[in-house]
PDB file of C-alpha atoms in Angstrom:
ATOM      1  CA  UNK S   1     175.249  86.891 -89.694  1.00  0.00           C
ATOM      2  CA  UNK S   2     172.037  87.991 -87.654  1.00  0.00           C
ATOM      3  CA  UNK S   3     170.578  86.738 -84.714  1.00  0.00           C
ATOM      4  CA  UNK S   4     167.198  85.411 -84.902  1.00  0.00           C
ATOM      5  CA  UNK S   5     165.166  85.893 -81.442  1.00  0.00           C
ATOM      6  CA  UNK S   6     163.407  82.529 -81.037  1.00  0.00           C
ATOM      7  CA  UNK S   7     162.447  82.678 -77.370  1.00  0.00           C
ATOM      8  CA  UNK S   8     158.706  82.756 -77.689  1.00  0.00           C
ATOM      9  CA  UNK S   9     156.233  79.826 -77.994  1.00  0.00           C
ATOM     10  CA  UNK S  10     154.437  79.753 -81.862  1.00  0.00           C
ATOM     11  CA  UNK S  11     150.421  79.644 -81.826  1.00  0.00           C
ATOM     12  CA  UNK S  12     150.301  76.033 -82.776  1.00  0.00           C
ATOM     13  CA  UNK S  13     151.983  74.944 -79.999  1.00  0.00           C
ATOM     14  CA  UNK S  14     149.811  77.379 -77.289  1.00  0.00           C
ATOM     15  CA  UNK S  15     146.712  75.714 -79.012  1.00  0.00           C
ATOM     16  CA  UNK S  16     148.185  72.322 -78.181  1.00  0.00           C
ATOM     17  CA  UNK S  17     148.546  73.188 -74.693  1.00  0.00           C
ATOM     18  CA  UNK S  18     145.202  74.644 -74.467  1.00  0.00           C
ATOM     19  CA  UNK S  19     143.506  71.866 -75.651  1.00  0.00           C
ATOM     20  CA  UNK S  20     145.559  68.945 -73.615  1.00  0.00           C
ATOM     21  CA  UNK S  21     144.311  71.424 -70.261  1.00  0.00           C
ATOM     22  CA  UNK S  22     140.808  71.265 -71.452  1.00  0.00           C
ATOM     23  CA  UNK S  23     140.886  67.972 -72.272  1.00  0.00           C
ATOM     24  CA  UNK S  24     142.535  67.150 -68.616  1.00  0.00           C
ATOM     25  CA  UNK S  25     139.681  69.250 -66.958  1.00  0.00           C
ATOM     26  CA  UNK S  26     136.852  67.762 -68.454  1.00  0.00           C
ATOM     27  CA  UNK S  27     138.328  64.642 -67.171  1.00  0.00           C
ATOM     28  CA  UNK S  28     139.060  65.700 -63.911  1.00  0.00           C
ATOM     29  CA  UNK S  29     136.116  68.103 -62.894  1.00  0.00           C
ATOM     30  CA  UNK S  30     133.437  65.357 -62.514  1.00  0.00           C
ATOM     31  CA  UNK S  31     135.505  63.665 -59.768  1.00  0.00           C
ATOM     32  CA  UNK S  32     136.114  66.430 -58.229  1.00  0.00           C
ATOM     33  CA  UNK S  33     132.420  67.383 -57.834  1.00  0.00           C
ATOM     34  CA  UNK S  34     131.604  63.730 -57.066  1.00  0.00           C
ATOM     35  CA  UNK S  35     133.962  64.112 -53.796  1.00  0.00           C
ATOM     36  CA  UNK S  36     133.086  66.846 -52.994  1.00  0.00           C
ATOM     37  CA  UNK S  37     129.542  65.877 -52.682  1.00  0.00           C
ATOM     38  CA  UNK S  38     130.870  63.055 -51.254  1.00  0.00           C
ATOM     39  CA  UNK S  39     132.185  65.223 -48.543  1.00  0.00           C
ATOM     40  CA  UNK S  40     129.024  67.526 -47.995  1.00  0.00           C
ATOM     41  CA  UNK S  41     127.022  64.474 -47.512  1.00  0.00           C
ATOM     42  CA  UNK S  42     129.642  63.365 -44.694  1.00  0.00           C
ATOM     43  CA  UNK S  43     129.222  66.041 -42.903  1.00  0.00           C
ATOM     44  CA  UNK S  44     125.544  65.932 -42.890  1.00  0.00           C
ATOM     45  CA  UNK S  45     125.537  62.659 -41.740  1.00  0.00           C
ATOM     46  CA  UNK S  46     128.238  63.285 -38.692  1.00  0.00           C
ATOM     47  CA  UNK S  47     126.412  66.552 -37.874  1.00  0.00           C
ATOM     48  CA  UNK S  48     123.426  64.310 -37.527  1.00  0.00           C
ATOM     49  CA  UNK S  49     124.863  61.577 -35.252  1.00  0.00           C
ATOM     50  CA  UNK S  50     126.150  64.406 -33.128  1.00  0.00           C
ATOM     51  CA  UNK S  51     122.559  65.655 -32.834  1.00  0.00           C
ATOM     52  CA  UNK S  52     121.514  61.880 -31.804  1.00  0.00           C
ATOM     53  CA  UNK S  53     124.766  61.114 -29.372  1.00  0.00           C
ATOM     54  CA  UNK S  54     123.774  64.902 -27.935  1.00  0.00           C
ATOM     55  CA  UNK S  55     119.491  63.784 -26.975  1.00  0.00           C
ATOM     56  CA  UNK S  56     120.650  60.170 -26.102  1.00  0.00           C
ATOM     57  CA  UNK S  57     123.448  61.791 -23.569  1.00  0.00           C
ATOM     58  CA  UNK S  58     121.120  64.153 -22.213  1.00  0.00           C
ATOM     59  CA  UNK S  59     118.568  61.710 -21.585  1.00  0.00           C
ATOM     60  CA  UNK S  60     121.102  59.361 -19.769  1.00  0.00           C
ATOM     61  CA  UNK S  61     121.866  62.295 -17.551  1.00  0.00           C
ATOM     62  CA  UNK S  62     119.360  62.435 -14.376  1.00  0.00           C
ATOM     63  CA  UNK S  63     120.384  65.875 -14.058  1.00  0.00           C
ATOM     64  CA  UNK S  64     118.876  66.704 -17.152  1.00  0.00           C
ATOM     65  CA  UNK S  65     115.738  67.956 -15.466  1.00  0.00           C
ATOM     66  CA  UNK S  66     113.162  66.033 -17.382  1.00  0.00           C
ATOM     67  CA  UNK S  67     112.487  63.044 -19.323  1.00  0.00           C
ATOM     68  CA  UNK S  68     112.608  62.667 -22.962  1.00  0.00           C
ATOM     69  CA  UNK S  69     109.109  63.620 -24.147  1.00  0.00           C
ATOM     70  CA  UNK S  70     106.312  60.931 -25.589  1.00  0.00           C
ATOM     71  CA  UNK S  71     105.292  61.972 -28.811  1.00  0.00           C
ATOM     72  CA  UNK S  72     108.055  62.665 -31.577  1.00  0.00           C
ATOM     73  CA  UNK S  73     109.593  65.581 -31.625  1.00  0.00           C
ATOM     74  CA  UNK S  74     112.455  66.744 -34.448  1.00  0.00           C
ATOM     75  CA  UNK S  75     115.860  68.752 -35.584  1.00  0.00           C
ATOM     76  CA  UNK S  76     115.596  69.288 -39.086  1.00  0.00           C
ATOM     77  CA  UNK S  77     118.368  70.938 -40.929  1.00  0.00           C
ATOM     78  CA  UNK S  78     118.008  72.998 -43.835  1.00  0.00           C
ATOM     79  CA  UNK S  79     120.712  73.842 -46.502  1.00  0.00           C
ATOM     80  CA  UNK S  80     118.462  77.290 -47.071  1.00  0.00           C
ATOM     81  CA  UNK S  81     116.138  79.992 -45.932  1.00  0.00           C
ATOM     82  CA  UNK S  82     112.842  78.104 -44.758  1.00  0.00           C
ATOM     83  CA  UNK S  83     110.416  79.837 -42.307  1.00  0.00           C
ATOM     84  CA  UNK S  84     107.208  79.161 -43.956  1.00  0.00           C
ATOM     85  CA  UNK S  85     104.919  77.022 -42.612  1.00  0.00           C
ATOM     86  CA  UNK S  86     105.462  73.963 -44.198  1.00  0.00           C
ATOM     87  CA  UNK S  87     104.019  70.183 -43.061  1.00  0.00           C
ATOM     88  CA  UNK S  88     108.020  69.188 -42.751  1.00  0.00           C
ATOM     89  CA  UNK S  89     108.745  72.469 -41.090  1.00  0.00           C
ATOM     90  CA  UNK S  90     106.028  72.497 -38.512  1.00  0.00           C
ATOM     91  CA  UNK S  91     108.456  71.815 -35.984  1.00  0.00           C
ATOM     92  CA  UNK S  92     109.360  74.725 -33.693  1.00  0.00           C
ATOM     93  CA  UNK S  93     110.126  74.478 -30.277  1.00  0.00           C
ATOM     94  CA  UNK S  94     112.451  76.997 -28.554  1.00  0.00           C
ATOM     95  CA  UNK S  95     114.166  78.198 -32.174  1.00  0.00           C
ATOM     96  CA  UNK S  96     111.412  78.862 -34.339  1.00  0.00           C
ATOM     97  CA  UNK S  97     111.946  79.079 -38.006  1.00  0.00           C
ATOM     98  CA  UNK S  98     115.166  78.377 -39.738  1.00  0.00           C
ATOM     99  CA  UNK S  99     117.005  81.045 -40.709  1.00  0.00           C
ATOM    100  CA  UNK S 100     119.950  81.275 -43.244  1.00  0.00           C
ATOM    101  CA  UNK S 101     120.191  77.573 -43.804  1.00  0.00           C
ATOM    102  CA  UNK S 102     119.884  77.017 -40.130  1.00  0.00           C
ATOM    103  CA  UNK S 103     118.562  74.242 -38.010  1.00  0.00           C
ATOM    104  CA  UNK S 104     114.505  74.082 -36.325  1.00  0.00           C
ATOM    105  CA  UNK S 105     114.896  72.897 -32.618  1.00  0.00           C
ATOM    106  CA  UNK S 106     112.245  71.331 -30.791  1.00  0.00           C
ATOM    107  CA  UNK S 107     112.628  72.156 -27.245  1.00  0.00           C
ATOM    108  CA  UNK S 108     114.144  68.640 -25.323  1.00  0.00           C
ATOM    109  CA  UNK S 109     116.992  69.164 -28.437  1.00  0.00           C
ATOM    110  CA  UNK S 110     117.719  72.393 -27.769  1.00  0.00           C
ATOM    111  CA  UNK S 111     118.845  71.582 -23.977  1.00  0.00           C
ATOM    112  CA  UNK S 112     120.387  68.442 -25.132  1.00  0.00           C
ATOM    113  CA  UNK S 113     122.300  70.441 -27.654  1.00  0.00           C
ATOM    114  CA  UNK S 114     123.158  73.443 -25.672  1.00  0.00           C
ATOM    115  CA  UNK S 115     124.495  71.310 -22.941  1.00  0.00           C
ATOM    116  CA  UNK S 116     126.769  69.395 -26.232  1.00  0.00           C
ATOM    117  CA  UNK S 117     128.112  72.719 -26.908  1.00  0.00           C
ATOM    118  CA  UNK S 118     126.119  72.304 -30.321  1.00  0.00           C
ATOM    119  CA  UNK S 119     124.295  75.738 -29.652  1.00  0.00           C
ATOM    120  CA  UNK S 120     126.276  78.662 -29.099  1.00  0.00           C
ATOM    121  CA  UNK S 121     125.512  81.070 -26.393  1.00  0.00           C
ATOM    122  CA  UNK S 122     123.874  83.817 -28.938  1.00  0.00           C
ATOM    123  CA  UNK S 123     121.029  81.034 -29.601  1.00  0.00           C
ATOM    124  CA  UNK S 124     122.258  79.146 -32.685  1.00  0.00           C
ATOM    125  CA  UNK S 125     123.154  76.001 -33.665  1.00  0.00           C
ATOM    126  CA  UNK S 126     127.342  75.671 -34.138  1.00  0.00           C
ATOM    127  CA  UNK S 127     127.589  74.529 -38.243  1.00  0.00           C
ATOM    128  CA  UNK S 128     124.663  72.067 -38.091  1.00  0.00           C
ATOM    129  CA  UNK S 129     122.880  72.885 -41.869  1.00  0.00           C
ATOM    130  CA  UNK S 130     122.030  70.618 -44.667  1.00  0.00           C
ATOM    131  CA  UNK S 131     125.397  70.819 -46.915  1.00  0.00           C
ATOM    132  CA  UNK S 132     124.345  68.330 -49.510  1.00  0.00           C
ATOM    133  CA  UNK S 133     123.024  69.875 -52.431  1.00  0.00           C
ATOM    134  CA  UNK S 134     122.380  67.023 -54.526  1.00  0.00           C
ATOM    135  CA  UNK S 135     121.074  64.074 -52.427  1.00  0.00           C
ATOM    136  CA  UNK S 136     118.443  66.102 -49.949  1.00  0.00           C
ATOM    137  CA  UNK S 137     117.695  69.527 -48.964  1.00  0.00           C
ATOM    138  CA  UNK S 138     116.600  68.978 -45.902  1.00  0.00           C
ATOM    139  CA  UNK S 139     117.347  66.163 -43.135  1.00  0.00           C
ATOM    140  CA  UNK S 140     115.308  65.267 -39.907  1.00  0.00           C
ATOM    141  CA  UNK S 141     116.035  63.239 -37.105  1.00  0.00           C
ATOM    142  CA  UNK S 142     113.375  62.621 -35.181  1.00  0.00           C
ATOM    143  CA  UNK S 143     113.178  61.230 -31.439  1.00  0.00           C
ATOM    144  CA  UNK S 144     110.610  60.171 -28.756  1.00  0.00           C
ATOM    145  CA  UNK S 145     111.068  58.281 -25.342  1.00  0.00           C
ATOM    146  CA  UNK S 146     110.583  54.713 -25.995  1.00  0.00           C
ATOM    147  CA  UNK S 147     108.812  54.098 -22.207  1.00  0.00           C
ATOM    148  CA  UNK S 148     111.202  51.947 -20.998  1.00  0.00           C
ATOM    149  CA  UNK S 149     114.050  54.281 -20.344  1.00  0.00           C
ATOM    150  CA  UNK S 150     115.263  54.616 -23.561  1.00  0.00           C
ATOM    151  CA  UNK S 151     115.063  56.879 -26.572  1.00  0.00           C
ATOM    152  CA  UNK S 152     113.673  55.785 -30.606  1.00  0.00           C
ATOM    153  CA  UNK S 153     115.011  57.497 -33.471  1.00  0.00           C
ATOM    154  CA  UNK S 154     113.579  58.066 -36.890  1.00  0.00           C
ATOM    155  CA  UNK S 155     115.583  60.031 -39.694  1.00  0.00           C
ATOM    156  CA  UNK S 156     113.923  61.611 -43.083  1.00  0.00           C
ATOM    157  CA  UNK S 157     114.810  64.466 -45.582  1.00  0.00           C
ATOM    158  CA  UNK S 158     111.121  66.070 -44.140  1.00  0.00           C
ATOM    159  CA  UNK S 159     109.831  65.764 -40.566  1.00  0.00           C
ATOM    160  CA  UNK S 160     106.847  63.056 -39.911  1.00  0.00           C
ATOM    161  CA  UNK S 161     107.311  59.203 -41.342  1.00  0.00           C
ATOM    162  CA  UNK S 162     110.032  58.674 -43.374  1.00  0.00           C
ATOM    163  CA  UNK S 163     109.155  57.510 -46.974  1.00  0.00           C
ATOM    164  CA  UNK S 164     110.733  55.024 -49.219  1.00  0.00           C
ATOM    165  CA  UNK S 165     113.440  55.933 -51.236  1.00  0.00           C
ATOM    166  CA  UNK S 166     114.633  58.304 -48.498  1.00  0.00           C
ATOM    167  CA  UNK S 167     118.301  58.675 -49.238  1.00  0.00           C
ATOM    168  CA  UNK S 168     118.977  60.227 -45.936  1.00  0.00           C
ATOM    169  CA  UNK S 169     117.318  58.045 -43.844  1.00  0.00           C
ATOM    170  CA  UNK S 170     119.012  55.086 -45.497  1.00  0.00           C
ATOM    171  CA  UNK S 171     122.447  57.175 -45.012  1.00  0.00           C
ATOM    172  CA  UNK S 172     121.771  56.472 -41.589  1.00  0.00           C
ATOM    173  CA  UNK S 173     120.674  53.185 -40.890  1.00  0.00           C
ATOM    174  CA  UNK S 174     123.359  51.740 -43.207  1.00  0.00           C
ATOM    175  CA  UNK S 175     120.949  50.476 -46.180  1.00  0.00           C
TER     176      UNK S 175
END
């Protein structure tokens, strides 16, 4: 009698297994994007209400130097290189232009931040970019003293009056 080496798997049954994993990924992958995105836009939003607990903190603070300013003034995010001279991207402050998906400071923000510890020494802003790449490109929140000690804030995917249908701005007002 011989021995017959049967320790191998036949092609029929590899194809089998091929196709149940492709089947199982085609399933799967869409979740798993839609979380993910999910999770970008999470972090968007809490790097934005950092931004807004940072300017209403420093504004509470009499040693803050100076009052919030009168006329709105923004932090807009962006998830990639932008330094032209764009109507949303007019706003420049003490950072300039946003470089490598960075974030455009006007100038009362940038103290406010720095003093958060949102701005590293070097001059840039700790892990505050757009990561969303689906639901906006951009985000703004934008600020201005409201005259009677306290602080208004606006949010928009571009800087100046948010528009309907702004998903970012409803993000943040809870509509």
């Amino acid at each position: 009698m011989r021995k017959v080496n049967d320790k191998g798997f036949s092609l029929i049954e590899l194809i089998i297994v091929i196709a149940i994993m492709a089947a199982l990924i085609m399933i799967a992958a869409p979740q798993f994007f839609k979380y993910l995105e999910r999770s970008r836009n999470a972090t968007d939003l809490q790097n934005a209400r950092a931004v807004v607990d940072a300017i209403e903190i420093y504004a509470t603070n009499p040693d803050s130097g100076f009052p919030p300013p009168d006329y709105w003034q923004a932090v807009t995010a962006f998830a990639v290189d932008d330094t032209e001279d764009r109507p949303d991207n007019m706003h420049g402050g003490a950072y300039g232009g946003a470089l490598n998906g960075d974030t455009r400071v006007d100038d009362y923000a940038w103290y406010a931040m720095q003093e958060a510890g949102l701005i590293k020494p070097s001059g840039r802003p700790v892990g505050i970019r757009t990561r969303s790449k689906y639901s906006w490109e951009t985000w703004t929140v934008e600020y201005k003293s409201d005259g009677k000690g306290g602080i208004m804030f606006r949010f928009g995917e571009r800087a100046g009056e948010p528009v309907d249908g702004d998903k970012f701005r409803e993000a943040m007002t809870g509509k």
